[in-house]
Amino acid sequence: MDGSRVGSVNDDRSKAPLAVFDLDNTLADTAHRQRFLERRPRDWDGFFSAAPQDPPLPEGIALVKESARECEIVYLTGRPERCRRDTLDWLALQELPEGRVYMRRDADRRPARFTKLEILRRLARTREVRVLVDDDELVCEDARLAGFTVVRADWAARSAELKVAQEREGRT
């Protein structure tokens, strides 16, 4: 998860608190691609290659835009690094605030709650992390226990298959 930027953030924002947003089922509706996870074996290539067609989730989009008024935006996703170009294109298409994008290394299969908390702690060493917005209840629970303010994105339909993939398979 390297933190490449979407656009560039001016120097005035470099001291602003951070608002950290997940993508899948927080900003992007993955319902149309859940079918790839219902197969055995799971079709991860199909799942991630369909991401550019994700419709935006209005609640998440509104919250990220509102947060950008006072905070620097950071995107923290469990998507693998190989999806970076599609992810950056999707963020630009939605006209979302610019910000660093942290993605999972392609071979990293740890549960999202571990990878994301690691990044949050690293960010918090030098900046105030004002809020984490994520749909994964285990990510949210661990972040809360670590002292972060959390908003659980509960506006997308929950998928049992995605939940298993996030926690047991470390794929998203």
mmCIF file of C-alpha atoms in Angstrom:
data_model
loop_
_atom_site.group_PDB
_atom_site.id
_atom_site.type_symbol
_atom_site.label_atom_id
_atom_site.label_comp_id
_atom_site.label_asym_id
_atom_site.label_seq_id
_atom_site.Cartn_x
_atom_site.Cartn_y
_atom_site.Cartn_z
ATOM 1 C CA MET A 1 0.000 0.000 0.000
ATOM 2 C CA ASP A 2 2.175 2.825 -1.247
ATOM 3 C CA GLY A 3 -0.010 5.937 -1.058
ATOM 4 C CA SER A 4 0.321 7.338 -4.569
ATOM 5 C CA ARG A 5 -1.664 10.518 -5.053
ATOM 6 C CA VAL A 6 -4.702 11.252 -7.173
ATOM 7 C CA GLY A 7 -3.838 14.744 -8.448
ATOM 8 C CA SER A 8 -1.770 16.873 -6.110
ATOM 9 C CA VAL A 9 -2.559 18.364 -2.742
ATOM 10 C CA ASN A 10 -1.427 21.922 -2.174
ATOM 11 C CA ASP A 11 0.782 22.861 0.758
ATOM 12 C CA ASP A 12 -2.143 24.367 2.718
ATOM 13 C CA ARG A 13 -3.618 20.891 3.074
ATOM 14 C CA SER A 14 -0.370 19.283 4.243
ATOM 15 C CA LYS A 15 -1.183 20.033 7.897
ATOM 16 C CA ALA A 16 -4.924 19.424 7.718
ATOM 17 C CA PRO A 17 -6.317 16.402 9.552
ATOM 18 C CA LEU A 18 -6.865 13.276 7.475
ATOM 19 C CA ALA A 19 -10.193 11.707 6.556
ATOM 20 C CA VAL A 20 -9.572 8.135 5.431
ATOM 21 C CA PHE A 21 -12.055 6.436 3.107
ATOM 22 C CA ASP A 22 -12.409 2.838 2.023
ATOM 23 C CA LEU A 23 -13.629 2.279 -1.552
ATOM 24 C CA ASP A 24 -15.595 -0.948 -1.996
ATOM 25 C CA ASN A 25 -19.079 -0.677 -0.475
ATOM 26 C CA THR A 26 -18.163 2.678 1.033
ATOM 27 C CA LEU A 27 -17.778 4.830 -2.098
ATOM 28 C CA ALA A 28 -18.225 2.187 -4.824
ATOM 29 C CA ASP A 29 -21.177 -0.213 -5.048
ATOM 30 C CA THR A 30 -19.794 -3.704 -5.671
ATOM 31 C CA ALA A 31 -23.172 -5.496 -5.816
ATOM 32 C CA HIS A 32 -22.945 -6.088 -9.582
ATOM 33 C CA ARG A 33 -19.668 -7.994 -9.206
ATOM 34 C CA GLN A 34 -20.502 -10.170 -6.181
ATOM 35 C CA ARG A 35 -21.363 -13.011 -8.575
ATOM 36 C CA PHE A 36 -17.630 -13.529 -9.176
ATOM 37 C CA LEU A 37 -17.187 -14.410 -5.495
ATOM 38 C CA GLU A 38 -20.066 -16.880 -5.420
ATOM 39 C CA ARG A 39 -18.248 -19.269 -7.783
ATOM 40 C CA ARG A 40 -15.851 -21.971 -6.671
ATOM 41 C CA PRO A 41 -13.088 -21.253 -7.089
ATOM 42 C CA ARG A 42 -13.708 -17.520 -6.662
ATOM 43 C CA ASP A 43 -13.008 -15.489 -9.807
ATOM 44 C CA TRP A 44 -10.831 -12.706 -8.411
ATOM 45 C CA ASP A 45 -9.702 -11.500 -11.826
ATOM 46 C CA GLY A 46 -13.343 -11.091 -12.873
ATOM 47 C CA PHE A 47 -14.238 -9.424 -9.576
ATOM 48 C CA PHE A 48 -11.521 -6.790 -9.840
ATOM 49 C CA SER A 49 -11.768 -6.275 -13.608
ATOM 50 C CA ALA A 50 -15.445 -5.310 -13.141
ATOM 51 C CA ALA A 51 -14.586 -2.573 -10.600
ATOM 52 C CA PRO A 52 -14.461 0.260 -13.181
ATOM 53 C CA GLN A 53 -18.208 -0.252 -13.703
ATOM 54 C CA ASP A 54 -19.042 0.223 -10.002
ATOM 55 C CA PRO A 55 -21.787 2.782 -9.512
ATOM 56 C CA PRO A 56 -20.977 5.406 -6.883
ATOM 57 C CA LEU A 57 -22.732 5.198 -3.518
ATOM 58 C CA PRO A 58 -24.359 8.620 -2.957
ATOM 59 C CA GLU A 59 -23.999 8.536 0.854
ATOM 60 C CA GLY A 60 -20.284 7.844 0.681
ATOM 61 C CA ILE A 61 -19.680 10.320 -2.135
ATOM 62 C CA ALA A 62 -21.445 13.077 -0.181
ATOM 63 C CA LEU A 63 -19.452 12.277 2.967
ATOM 64 C CA VAL A 64 -16.058 12.323 1.228
ATOM 65 C CA LYS A 65 -16.871 15.654 -0.435
ATOM 66 C CA GLU A 66 -18.084 17.128 2.862
ATOM 67 C CA SER A 67 -14.970 15.844 4.663
ATOM 68 C CA ALA A 68 -12.711 17.472 2.057
ATOM 69 C CA ARG A 69 -13.800 20.908 3.312
ATOM 70 C CA GLU A 70 -11.715 20.486 6.488
ATOM 71 C CA CYS A 71 -9.562 17.426 5.873
ATOM 72 C CA GLU A 72 -7.062 16.018 3.453
ATOM 73 C CA ILE A 73 -8.615 12.915 1.918
ATOM 74 C CA VAL A 74 -6.836 9.572 1.908
ATOM 75 C CA TYR A 75 -8.208 6.488 0.163
ATOM 76 C CA LEU A 76 -7.398 3.184 1.891
ATOM 77 C CA THR A 77 -8.519 0.082 0.045
ATOM 78 C CA GLY A 78 -7.980 -3.638 0.229
ATOM 79 C CA ARG A 79 -7.883 -3.776 -3.570
ATOM 80 C CA PRO A 80 -4.583 -5.157 -4.849
ATOM 81 C CA GLU A 81 -1.977 -2.846 -6.320
ATOM 82 C CA ARG A 82 -2.543 -4.313 -9.801
ATOM 83 C CA CYS A 83 -5.906 -2.461 -9.776
ATOM 84 C CA ARG A 84 -4.328 0.978 -9.275
ATOM 85 C CA ARG A 85 -4.946 2.387 -12.764
ATOM 86 C CA ASP A 86 -8.619 1.335 -12.777
ATOM 87 C CA THR A 87 -9.037 2.688 -9.245
ATOM 88 C CA LEU A 88 -7.485 6.075 -10.054
ATOM 89 C CA ASP A 89 -9.609 6.341 -13.205
ATOM 90 C CA TRP A 90 -12.776 5.529 -11.218
ATOM 91 C CA LEU A 91 -11.982 8.150 -8.561
ATOM 92 C CA ALA A 92 -11.371 10.774 -11.270
ATOM 93 C CA LEU A 93 -14.572 9.836 -13.116
ATOM 94 C CA GLN A 94 -16.561 10.387 -9.917
ATOM 95 C CA GLU A 95 -14.862 13.800 -9.480
ATOM 96 C CA LEU A 96 -13.837 12.863 -5.955
ATOM 97 C CA PRO A 97 -11.383 14.955 -3.954
ATOM 98 C CA GLU A 98 -7.752 14.278 -4.722
ATOM 99 C CA GLY A 99 -5.737 12.305 -2.215
ATOM 100 C CA ARG A 100 -3.233 9.570 -1.612
ATOM 101 C CA VAL A 101 -4.387 6.059 -2.485
ATOM 102 C CA TYR A 102 -3.126 3.159 -0.383
ATOM 103 C CA MET A 103 -3.626 -0.300 -1.892
ATOM 104 C CA ARG A 104 -2.767 -3.815 -0.793
ATOM 105 C CA ARG A 105 0.429 -5.305 -2.206
ATOM 106 C CA ASP A 106 -0.527 -7.931 -4.782
ATOM 107 C CA ALA A 107 0.788 -10.847 -2.686
ATOM 108 C CA ASP A 108 -0.509 -9.583 0.693
ATOM 109 C CA ARG A 109 -3.260 -11.915 1.927
ATOM 110 C CA ARG A 110 -3.614 -10.631 5.475
ATOM 111 C CA PRO A 111 -7.142 -9.699 6.554
ATOM 112 C CA ALA A 112 -8.108 -6.101 5.787
ATOM 113 C CA ARG A 113 -8.364 -5.287 9.495
ATOM 114 C CA PHE A 114 -4.615 -5.883 9.841
ATOM 115 C CA THR A 115 -3.441 -4.165 6.665
ATOM 116 C CA LYS A 116 -5.658 -1.129 7.141
ATOM 117 C CA LEU A 117 -4.855 -0.674 10.827
ATOM 118 C CA GLU A 118 -1.153 -0.812 9.986
ATOM 119 C CA ILE A 119 -1.587 2.060 7.491
ATOM 120 C CA LEU A 120 -3.782 4.064 9.883
ATOM 121 C CA ARG A 121 -1.167 3.833 12.615
ATOM 122 C CA ARG A 122 1.553 4.913 10.206
ATOM 123 C CA LEU A 123 -0.521 7.908 9.075
ATOM 124 C CA ALA A 124 -1.274 8.852 12.694
ATOM 125 C CA ARG A 125 2.433 9.132 13.532
ATOM 126 C CA THR A 126 2.664 12.446 11.671
ATOM 127 C CA ARG A 127 -0.923 13.635 11.211
ATOM 128 C CA GLU A 128 -4.232 13.680 12.987
ATOM 129 C CA VAL A 129 -6.528 11.028 11.541
ATOM 130 C CA ARG A 130 -9.899 12.647 12.111
ATOM 131 C CA VAL A 131 -12.015 9.770 10.818
ATOM 132 C CA LEU A 132 -11.959 6.401 9.095
ATOM 133 C CA VAL A 133 -14.989 5.556 6.946
ATOM 134 C CA ASP A 134 -15.209 1.841 6.093
ATOM 135 C CA ASP A 135 -17.908 -0.794 5.594
ATOM 136 C CA ASP A 136 -16.020 -3.739 7.120
ATOM 137 C CA GLU A 137 -17.223 -4.192 10.698
ATOM 138 C CA LEU A 138 -13.976 -5.889 11.783
ATOM 139 C CA VAL A 139 -11.859 -3.057 10.349
ATOM 140 C CA CYS A 140 -14.109 -0.566 12.118
ATOM 141 C CA GLU A 141 -13.999 -2.462 15.416
ATOM 142 C CA ASP A 142 -10.207 -2.786 15.414
ATOM 143 C CA ALA A 143 -9.751 0.863 14.425
ATOM 144 C CA ARG A 144 -12.069 1.975 17.245
ATOM 145 C CA LEU A 145 -10.178 -0.188 19.737
ATOM 146 C CA ALA A 146 -6.946 1.450 18.536
ATOM 147 C CA GLY A 147 -8.409 4.881 19.330
ATOM 148 C CA PHE A 148 -9.539 6.054 15.891
ATOM 149 C CA THR A 149 -12.858 7.763 15.230
ATOM 150 C CA VAL A 150 -14.837 5.548 12.866
ATOM 151 C CA VAL A 151 -17.918 5.918 10.701
ATOM 152 C CA ARG A 152 -19.249 2.547 9.593
ATOM 153 C CA ALA A 153 -20.471 2.740 6.002
ATOM 154 C CA ASP A 154 -23.703 0.781 6.274
ATOM 155 C CA TRP A 155 -25.368 2.172 3.166
ATOM 156 C CA ALA A 156 -24.437 -0.655 0.756
ATOM 157 C CA ALA A 157 -25.972 -4.122 0.617
ATOM 158 C CA ARG A 158 -23.881 -6.567 2.665
ATOM 159 C CA SER A 159 -22.447 -9.601 0.948
ATOM 160 C CA ALA A 160 -21.602 -12.716 2.936
ATOM 161 C CA GLU A 161 -19.169 -13.768 0.205
ATOM 162 C CA LEU A 162 -17.308 -10.446 0.342
ATOM 163 C CA LYS A 163 -17.132 -10.611 4.138
ATOM 164 C CA VAL A 164 -15.499 -14.051 3.971
ATOM 165 C CA ALA A 165 -13.130 -12.824 1.279
ATOM 166 C CA GLN A 166 -12.087 -9.830 3.357
ATOM 167 C CA GLU A 167 -11.467 -11.710 6.573
ATOM 168 C CA ARG A 168 -10.426 -15.253 5.645
ATOM 169 C CA GLU A 169 -8.832 -14.812 2.249
ATOM 170 C CA GLY A 170 -7.312 -11.347 2.561
ATOM 171 C CA ARG A 171 -8.352 -10.415 -0.961
ATOM 172 C CA THR A 172 -10.127 -7.088 -0.611
#
